[in-house]
CSV table of C-alpha atoms and ligand atoms in Angstrom, one decimal:
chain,number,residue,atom,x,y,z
A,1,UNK,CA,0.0,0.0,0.0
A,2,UNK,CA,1.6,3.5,-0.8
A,3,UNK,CA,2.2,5.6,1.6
A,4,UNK,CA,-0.2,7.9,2.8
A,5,UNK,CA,0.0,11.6,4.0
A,6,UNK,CA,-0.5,11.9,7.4
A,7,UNK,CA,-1.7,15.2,9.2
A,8,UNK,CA,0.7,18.0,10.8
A,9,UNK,CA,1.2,16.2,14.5
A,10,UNK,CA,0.0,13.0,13.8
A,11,UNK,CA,1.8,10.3,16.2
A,12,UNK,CA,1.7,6.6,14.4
A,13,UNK,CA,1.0,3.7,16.5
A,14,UNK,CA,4.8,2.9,16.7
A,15,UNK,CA,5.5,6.6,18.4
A,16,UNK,CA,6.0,6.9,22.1
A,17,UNK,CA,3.3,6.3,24.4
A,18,UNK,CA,0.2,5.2,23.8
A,19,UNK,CA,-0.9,5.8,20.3
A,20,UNK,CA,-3.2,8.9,19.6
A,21,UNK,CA,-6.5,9.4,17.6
A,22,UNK,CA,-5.3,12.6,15.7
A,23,UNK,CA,-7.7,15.5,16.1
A,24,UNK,CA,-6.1,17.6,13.3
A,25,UNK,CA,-6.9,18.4,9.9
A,26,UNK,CA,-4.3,17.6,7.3
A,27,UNK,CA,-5.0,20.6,5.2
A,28,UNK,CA,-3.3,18.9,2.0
A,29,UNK,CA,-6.0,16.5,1.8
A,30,UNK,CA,-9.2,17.1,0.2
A,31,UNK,CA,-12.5,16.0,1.7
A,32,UNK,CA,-13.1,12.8,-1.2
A,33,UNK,CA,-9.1,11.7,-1.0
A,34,UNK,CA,-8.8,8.5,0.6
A,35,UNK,CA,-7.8,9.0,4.3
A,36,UNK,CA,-4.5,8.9,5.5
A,37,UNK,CA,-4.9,6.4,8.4
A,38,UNK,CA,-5.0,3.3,5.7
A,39,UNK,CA,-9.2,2.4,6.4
A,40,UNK,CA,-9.5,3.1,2.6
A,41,UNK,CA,-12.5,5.6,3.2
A,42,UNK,CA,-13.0,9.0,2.1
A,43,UNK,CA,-10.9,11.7,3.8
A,44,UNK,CA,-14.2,13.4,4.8
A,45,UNK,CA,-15.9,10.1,6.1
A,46,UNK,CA,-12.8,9.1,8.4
A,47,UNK,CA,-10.5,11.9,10.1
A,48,UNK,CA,-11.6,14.8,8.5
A,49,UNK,CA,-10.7,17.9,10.7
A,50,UNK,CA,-12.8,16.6,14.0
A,51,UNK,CA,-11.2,19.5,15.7
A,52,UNK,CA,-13.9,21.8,13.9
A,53,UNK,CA,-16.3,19.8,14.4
A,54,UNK,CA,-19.0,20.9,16.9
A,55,UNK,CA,-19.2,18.5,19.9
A,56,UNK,CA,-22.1,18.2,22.9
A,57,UNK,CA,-20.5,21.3,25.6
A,58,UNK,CA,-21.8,21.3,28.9
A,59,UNK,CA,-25.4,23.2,30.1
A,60,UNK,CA,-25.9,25.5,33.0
A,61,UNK,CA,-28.8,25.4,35.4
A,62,UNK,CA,-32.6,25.7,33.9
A,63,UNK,CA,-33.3,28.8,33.9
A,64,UNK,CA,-36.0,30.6,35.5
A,65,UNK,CA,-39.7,32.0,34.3
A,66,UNK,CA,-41.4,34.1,36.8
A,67,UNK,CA,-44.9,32.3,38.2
A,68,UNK,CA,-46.5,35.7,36.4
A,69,UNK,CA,-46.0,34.5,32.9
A,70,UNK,CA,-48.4,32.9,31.4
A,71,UNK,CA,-47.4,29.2,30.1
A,72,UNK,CA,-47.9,26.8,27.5
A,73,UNK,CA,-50.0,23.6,28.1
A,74,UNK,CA,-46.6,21.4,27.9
A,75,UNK,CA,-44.3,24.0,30.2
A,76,UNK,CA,-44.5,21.7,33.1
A,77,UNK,CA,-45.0,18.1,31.9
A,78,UNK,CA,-43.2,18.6,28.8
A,79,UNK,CA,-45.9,17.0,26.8
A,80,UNK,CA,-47.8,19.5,24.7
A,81,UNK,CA,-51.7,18.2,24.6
A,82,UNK,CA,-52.9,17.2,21.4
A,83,UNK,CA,-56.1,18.3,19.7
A,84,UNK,CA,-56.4,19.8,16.4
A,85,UNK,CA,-56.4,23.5,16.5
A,86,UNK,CA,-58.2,24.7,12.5
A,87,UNK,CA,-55.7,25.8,10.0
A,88,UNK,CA,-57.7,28.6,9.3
A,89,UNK,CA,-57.6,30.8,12.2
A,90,UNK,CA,-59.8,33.6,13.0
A,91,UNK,CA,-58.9,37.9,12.8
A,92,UNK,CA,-59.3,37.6,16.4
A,93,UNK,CA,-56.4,34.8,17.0
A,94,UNK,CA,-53.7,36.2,13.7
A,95,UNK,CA,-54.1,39.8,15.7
A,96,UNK,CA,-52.8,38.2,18.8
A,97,UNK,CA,-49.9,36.0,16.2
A,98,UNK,CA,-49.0,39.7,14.7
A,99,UNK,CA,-48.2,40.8,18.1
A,100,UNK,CA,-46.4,37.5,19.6
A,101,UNK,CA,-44.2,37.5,16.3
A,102,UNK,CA,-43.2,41.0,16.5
A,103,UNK,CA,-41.7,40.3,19.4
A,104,UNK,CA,-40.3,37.3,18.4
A,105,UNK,CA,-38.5,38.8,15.6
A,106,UNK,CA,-37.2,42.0,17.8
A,107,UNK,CA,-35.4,38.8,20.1
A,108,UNK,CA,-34.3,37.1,16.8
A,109,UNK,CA,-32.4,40.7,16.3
A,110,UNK,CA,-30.9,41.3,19.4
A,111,UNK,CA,-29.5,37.7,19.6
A,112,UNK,CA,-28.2,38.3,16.4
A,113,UNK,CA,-26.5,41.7,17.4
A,114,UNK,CA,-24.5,39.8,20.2
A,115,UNK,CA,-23.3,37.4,18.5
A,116,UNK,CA,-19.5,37.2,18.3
A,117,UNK,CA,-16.0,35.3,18.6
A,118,UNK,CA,-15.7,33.9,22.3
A,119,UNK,CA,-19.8,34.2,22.7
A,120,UNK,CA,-21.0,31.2,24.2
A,121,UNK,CA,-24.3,29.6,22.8
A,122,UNK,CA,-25.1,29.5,26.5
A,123,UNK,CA,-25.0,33.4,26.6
A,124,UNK,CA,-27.5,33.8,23.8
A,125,UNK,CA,-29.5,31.2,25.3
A,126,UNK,CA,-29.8,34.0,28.5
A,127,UNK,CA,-30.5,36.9,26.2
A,128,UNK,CA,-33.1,35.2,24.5
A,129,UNK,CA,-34.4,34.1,27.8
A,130,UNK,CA,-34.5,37.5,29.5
A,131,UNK,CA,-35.0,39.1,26.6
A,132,UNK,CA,-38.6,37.2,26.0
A,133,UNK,CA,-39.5,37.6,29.5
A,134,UNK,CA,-38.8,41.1,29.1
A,135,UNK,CA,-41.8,41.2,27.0
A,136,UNK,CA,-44.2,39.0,29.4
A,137,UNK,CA,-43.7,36.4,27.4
A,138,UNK,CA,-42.7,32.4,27.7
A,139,UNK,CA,-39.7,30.8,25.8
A,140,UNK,CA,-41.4,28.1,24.1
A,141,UNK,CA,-38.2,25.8,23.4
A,142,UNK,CA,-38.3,25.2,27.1
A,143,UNK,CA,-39.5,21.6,28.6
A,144,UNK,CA,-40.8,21.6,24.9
A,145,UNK,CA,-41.0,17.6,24.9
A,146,UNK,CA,-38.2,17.6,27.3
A,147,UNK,CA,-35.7,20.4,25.5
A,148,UNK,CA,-33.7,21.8,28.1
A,149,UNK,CA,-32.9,25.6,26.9
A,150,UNK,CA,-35.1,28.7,25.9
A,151,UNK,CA,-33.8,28.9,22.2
A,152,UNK,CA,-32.0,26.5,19.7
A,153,UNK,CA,-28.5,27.5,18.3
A,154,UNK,CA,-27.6,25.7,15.9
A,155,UNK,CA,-23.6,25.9,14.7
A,156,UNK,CA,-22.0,24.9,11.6
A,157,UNK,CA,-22.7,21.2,10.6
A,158,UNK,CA,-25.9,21.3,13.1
A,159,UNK,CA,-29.1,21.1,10.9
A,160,UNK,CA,-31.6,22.4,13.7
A,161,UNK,CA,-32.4,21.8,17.5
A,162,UNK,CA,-28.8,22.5,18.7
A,163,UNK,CA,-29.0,23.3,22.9
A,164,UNK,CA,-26.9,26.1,23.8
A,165,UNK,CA,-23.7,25.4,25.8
A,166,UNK,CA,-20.4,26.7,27.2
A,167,UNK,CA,-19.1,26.2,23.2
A,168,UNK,CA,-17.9,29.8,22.0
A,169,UNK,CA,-18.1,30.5,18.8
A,170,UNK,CA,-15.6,31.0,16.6
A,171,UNK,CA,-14.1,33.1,13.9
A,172,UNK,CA,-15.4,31.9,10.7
A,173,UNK,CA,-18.6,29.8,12.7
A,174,UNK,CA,-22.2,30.1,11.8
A,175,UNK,CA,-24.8,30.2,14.0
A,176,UNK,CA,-28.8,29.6,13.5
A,177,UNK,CA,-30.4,31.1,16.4
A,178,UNK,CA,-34.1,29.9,16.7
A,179,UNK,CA,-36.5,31.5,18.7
A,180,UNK,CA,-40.0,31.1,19.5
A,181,UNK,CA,-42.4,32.8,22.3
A,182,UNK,CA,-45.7,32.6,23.7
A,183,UNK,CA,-47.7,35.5,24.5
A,184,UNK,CA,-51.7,36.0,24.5
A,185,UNK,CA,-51.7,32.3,24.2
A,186,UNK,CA,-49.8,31.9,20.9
A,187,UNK,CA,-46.5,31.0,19.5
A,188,UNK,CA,-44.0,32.9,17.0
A,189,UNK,CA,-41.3,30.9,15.4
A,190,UNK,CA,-38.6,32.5,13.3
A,191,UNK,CA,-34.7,32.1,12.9
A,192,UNK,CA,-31.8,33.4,11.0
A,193,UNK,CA,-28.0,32.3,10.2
A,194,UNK,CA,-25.6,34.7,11.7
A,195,UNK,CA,-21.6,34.7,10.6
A,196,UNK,CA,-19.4,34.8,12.9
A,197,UNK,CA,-16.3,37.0,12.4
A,198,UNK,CA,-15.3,36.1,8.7
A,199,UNK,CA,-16.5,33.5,7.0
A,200,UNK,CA,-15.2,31.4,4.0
A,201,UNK,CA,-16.7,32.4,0.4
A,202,UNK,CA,-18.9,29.1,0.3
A,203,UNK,CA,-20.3,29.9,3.7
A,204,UNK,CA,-21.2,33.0,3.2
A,205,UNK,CA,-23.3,32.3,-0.3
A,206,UNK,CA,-24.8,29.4,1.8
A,207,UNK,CA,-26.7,31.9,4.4
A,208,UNK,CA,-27.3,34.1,1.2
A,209,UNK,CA,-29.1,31.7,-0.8
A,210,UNK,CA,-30.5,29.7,2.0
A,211,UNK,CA,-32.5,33.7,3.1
A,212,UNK,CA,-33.5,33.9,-0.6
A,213,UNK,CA,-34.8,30.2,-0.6
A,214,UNK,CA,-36.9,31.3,2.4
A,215,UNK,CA,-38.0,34.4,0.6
A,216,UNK,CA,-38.5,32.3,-2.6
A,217,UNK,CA,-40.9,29.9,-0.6
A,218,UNK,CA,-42.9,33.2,1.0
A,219,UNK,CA,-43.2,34.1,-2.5
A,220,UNK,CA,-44.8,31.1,-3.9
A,221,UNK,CA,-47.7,31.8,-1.1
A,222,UNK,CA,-51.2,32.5,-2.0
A,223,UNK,CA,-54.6,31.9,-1.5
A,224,UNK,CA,-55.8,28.7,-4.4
A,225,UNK,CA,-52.2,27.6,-4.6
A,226,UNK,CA,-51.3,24.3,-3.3
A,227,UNK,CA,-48.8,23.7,-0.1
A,228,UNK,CA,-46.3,22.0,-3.0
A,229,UNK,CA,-45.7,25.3,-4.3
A,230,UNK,CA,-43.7,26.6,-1.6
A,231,UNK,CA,-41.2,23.6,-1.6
A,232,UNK,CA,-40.7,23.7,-5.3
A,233,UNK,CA,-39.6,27.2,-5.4
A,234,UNK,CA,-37.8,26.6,-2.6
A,235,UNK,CA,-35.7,23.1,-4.0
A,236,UNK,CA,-35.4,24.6,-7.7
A,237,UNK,CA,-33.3,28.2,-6.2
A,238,UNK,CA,-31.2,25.9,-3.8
A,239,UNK,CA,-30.3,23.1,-6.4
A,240,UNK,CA,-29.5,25.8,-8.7
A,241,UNK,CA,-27.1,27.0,-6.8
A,242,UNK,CA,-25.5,23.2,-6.3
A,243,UNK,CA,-26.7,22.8,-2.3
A,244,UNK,CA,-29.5,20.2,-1.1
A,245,UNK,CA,-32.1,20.7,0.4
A,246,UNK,CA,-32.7,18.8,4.0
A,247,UNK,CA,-36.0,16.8,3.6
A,248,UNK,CA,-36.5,15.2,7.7
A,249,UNK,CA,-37.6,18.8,9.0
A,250,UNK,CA,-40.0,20.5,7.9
A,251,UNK,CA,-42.4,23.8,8.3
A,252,UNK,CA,-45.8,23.6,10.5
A,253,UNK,CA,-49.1,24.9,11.3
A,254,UNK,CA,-48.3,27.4,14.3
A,255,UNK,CA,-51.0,29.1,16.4
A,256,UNK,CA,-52.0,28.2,20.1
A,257,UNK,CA,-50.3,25.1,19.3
A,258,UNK,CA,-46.8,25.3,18.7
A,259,UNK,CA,-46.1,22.5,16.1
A,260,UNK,CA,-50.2,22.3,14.5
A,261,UNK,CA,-51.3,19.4,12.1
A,262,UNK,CA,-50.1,22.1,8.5
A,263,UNK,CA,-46.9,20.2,7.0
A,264,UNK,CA,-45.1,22.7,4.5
A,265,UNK,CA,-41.9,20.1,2.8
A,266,UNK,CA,-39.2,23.0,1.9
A,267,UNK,CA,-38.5,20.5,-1.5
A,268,UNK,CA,-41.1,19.4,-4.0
A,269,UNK,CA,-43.4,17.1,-2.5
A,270,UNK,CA,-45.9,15.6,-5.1
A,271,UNK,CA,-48.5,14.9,-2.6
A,272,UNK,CA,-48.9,18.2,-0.9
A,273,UNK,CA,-51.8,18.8,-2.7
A,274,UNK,CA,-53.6,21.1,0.1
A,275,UNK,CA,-55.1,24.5,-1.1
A,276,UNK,CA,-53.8,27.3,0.8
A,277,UNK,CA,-56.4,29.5,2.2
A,278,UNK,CA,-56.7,33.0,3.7
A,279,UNK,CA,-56.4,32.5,7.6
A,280,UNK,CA,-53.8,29.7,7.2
A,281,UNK,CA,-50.6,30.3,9.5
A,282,UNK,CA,-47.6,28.1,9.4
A,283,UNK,CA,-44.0,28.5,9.4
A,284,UNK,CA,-41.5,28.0,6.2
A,285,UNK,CA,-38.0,27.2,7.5
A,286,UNK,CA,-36.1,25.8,4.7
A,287,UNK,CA,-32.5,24.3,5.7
A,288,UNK,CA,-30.2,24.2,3.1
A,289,UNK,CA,-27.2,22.0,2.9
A,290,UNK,CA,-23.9,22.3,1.2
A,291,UNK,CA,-23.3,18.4,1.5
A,292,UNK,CA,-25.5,15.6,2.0
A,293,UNK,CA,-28.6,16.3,3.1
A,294,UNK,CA,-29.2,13.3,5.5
A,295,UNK,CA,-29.3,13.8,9.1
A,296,UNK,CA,-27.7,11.9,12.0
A,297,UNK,CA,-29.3,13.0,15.9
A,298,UNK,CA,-26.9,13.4,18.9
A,299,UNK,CA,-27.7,10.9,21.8
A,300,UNK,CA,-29.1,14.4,23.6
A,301,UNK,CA,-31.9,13.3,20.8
A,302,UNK,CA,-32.2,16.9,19.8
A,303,UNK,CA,-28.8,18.3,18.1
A,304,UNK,CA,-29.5,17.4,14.0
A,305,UNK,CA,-26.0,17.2,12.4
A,306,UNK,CA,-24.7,16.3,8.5
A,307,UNK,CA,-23.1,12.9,8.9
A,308,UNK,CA,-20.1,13.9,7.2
A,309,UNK,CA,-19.6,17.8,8.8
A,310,UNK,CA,-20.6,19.9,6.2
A,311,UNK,CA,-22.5,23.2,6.7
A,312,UNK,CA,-26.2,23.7,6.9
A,313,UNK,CA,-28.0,27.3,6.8
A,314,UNK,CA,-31.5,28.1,8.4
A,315,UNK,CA,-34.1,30.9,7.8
A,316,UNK,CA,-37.5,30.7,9.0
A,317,UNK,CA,-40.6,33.0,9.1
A,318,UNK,CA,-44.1,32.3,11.1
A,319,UNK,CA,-46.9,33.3,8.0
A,320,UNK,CA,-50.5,33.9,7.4
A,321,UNK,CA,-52.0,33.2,4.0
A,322,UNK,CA,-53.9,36.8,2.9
A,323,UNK,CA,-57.1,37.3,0.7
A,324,UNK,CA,-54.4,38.1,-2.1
A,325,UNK,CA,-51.2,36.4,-0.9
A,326,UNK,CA,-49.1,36.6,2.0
A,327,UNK,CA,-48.6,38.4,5.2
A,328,UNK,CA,-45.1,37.7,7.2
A,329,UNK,CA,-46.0,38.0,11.0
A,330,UNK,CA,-42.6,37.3,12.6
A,331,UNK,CA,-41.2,41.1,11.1
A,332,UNK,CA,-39.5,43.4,13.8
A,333,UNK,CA,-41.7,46.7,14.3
B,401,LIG,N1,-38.4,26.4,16.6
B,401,LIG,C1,-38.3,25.1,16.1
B,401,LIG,C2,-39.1,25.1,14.8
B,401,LIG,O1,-38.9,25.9,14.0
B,401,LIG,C3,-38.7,24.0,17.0
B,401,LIG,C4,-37.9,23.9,18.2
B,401,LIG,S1,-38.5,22.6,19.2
B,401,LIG,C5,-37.5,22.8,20.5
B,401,LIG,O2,-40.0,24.3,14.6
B,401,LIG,F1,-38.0,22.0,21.4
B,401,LIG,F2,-36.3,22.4,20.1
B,401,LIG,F3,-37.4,24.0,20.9
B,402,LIG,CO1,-40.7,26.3,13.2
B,403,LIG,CO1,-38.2,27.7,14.8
């Protein structure tokens, strides 16, 4: 077998002391050479740069809500009760969604603003947290079915659902904050992709095109169209620009219920036949993948990451269908 090239630092089984599993990247080595270590797999499949990787960091205490605020059904057992709340919903209920999602997207912003080199996820996690009860409001993330945090962040290779820890980010990260509150008895949902510091080219066109896939999927909204719509438009601008898009998550109906019955697919889906209708509200939150677009799920059984470490962008807006098209409710005032 030739020789193989072997990282900066790597220690071979015949070096002193015991022998190491390398955590550096061998920056001569493309992802789809064969690895250096002799397993015959792809560089990117084997011991591809597991330095950058992002790993499970450790949580602080639950934090806090104040007994005043009022609470989702599923705050304190975890398990949010099912019924079917209508897809259409009434003036009275999308006036209360307008207001809950304004303030939802004023959090979004001011998480975004702080985010930084050396800013741990756990720190946004607190902004979000006090920002929200700021606002009389309930972080809907937390004890949903068991999540432990008030927000998701979601770095780098992490699809969706990341729980914020003592990992700071770093130069050249990014970072999908997600946040959703309850207030007047309603959720908003809507996230963005932040860069962190500077980012490489191919990142950066990433968050760029994953925002216009979002916009692309608002735009294909209107009353008489069917759900399908939305995922088409949003699949055709990502694949044009060579990225995937991830099929296991997907947008929902959103109202008093957090996660409603409404399933928007961000990709073509043949069989999402449903007419949209004035009064619907659901979210669109496309992910869009550089790599594959599979999923593998942490043993926390939340963090969502690419099986082979490649980047994944998120943008995500809470919507109700209008008499002639589309009004976004998670916009800052
Ligand atoms: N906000 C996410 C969404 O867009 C859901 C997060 S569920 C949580 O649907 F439990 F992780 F918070
Ligand atoms: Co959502
Ligand atoms: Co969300």
């Amino acid at each position: 077998r030739a020789a193989r090239r072997r990282p900066p630092g790597h220690r071979g089984a015949g070096g002193e002391g015991a022998p190491i599993r390398t955590v550096e990247s061998d920056p001569m080595l493309k992802s789809n050479e064969t690895c250096w270590c002799g397993s015959g797999k792809k560089y990117k499949r084997c011991h591809r740069a597991d330095a950058a990787l992002v790993k499970p960091g450790r949580l602080s205490p639950t934090r806090p809500v104040p007994p005043s605020i009022e609470r989702p059904d599923y705050a304190e057992t975890g398990e949010p009760a099912e019924w079917s709340e209508p897809a259409v919903k009434s003036p009275e209920v999308i006036e209360r969604m307008r207001r809950t999602g304004q303030a939802a997207a004023e959090i979004l912003r001011l998480a975004g603003e702080a985010v930084g080199p050396g800013v741990t996820t756990d720190a946004l996690d607190a902004l979000v947290h006090d920002a929200t009860i700021e606002r009389d409001a309930y972080p809907s993330p937390l004890n949903y079915r068991g999540f432990p945090k008030s927000v998701c962040t979601s770095v780098n290779e992490v699809i969706c659902h990341g729980i914020p820890d003592d990992r700071a980010l770093r130069d050249g990260d990014i970072v999908n904050i997600d946040v959703t509150i309850f207030r007047e008895g309603v959720h908003g949902d809507t996230n963005a992709t932040f860069e962190v510091g500077e980012v490489d080219a191919t990142s950066r066109r990433l968050v760029r095109v994953t925002r216009e896939c979002l916009d692309a999927g608002i735009a294909a909204v209107a009353p008489g169209r069917p759900v399908n719509a939305i995922g088409r438009a949003i699949q055709a601008h990502a694949e044009a620009e060579g990225f995937e898009v991830t099929r296991a998550f997907i947008g929902h109906g959103i109202g008093e219920r957090f996660h409603g019955s409404l399933q928007i697919p961000h990709y073509y889906e043949p069989s999402a036949t449903l007419t949209l209708e004035p009064g619907m509200t659901f979210t669109i939150e496309p992910m869009i993948a550089m790599g594959t677009p599979h999923h593998v799920v942490w043993p926390d059984g939340w963090t969502a990451v690419t099986p082979d470490g490649s980047r994944v962008a998120q943008f995500e807006h809470t919507l109700v269908v209008t008499e002639d098209g589309v009004e976004v409710l998670t916009l800052p005032g």
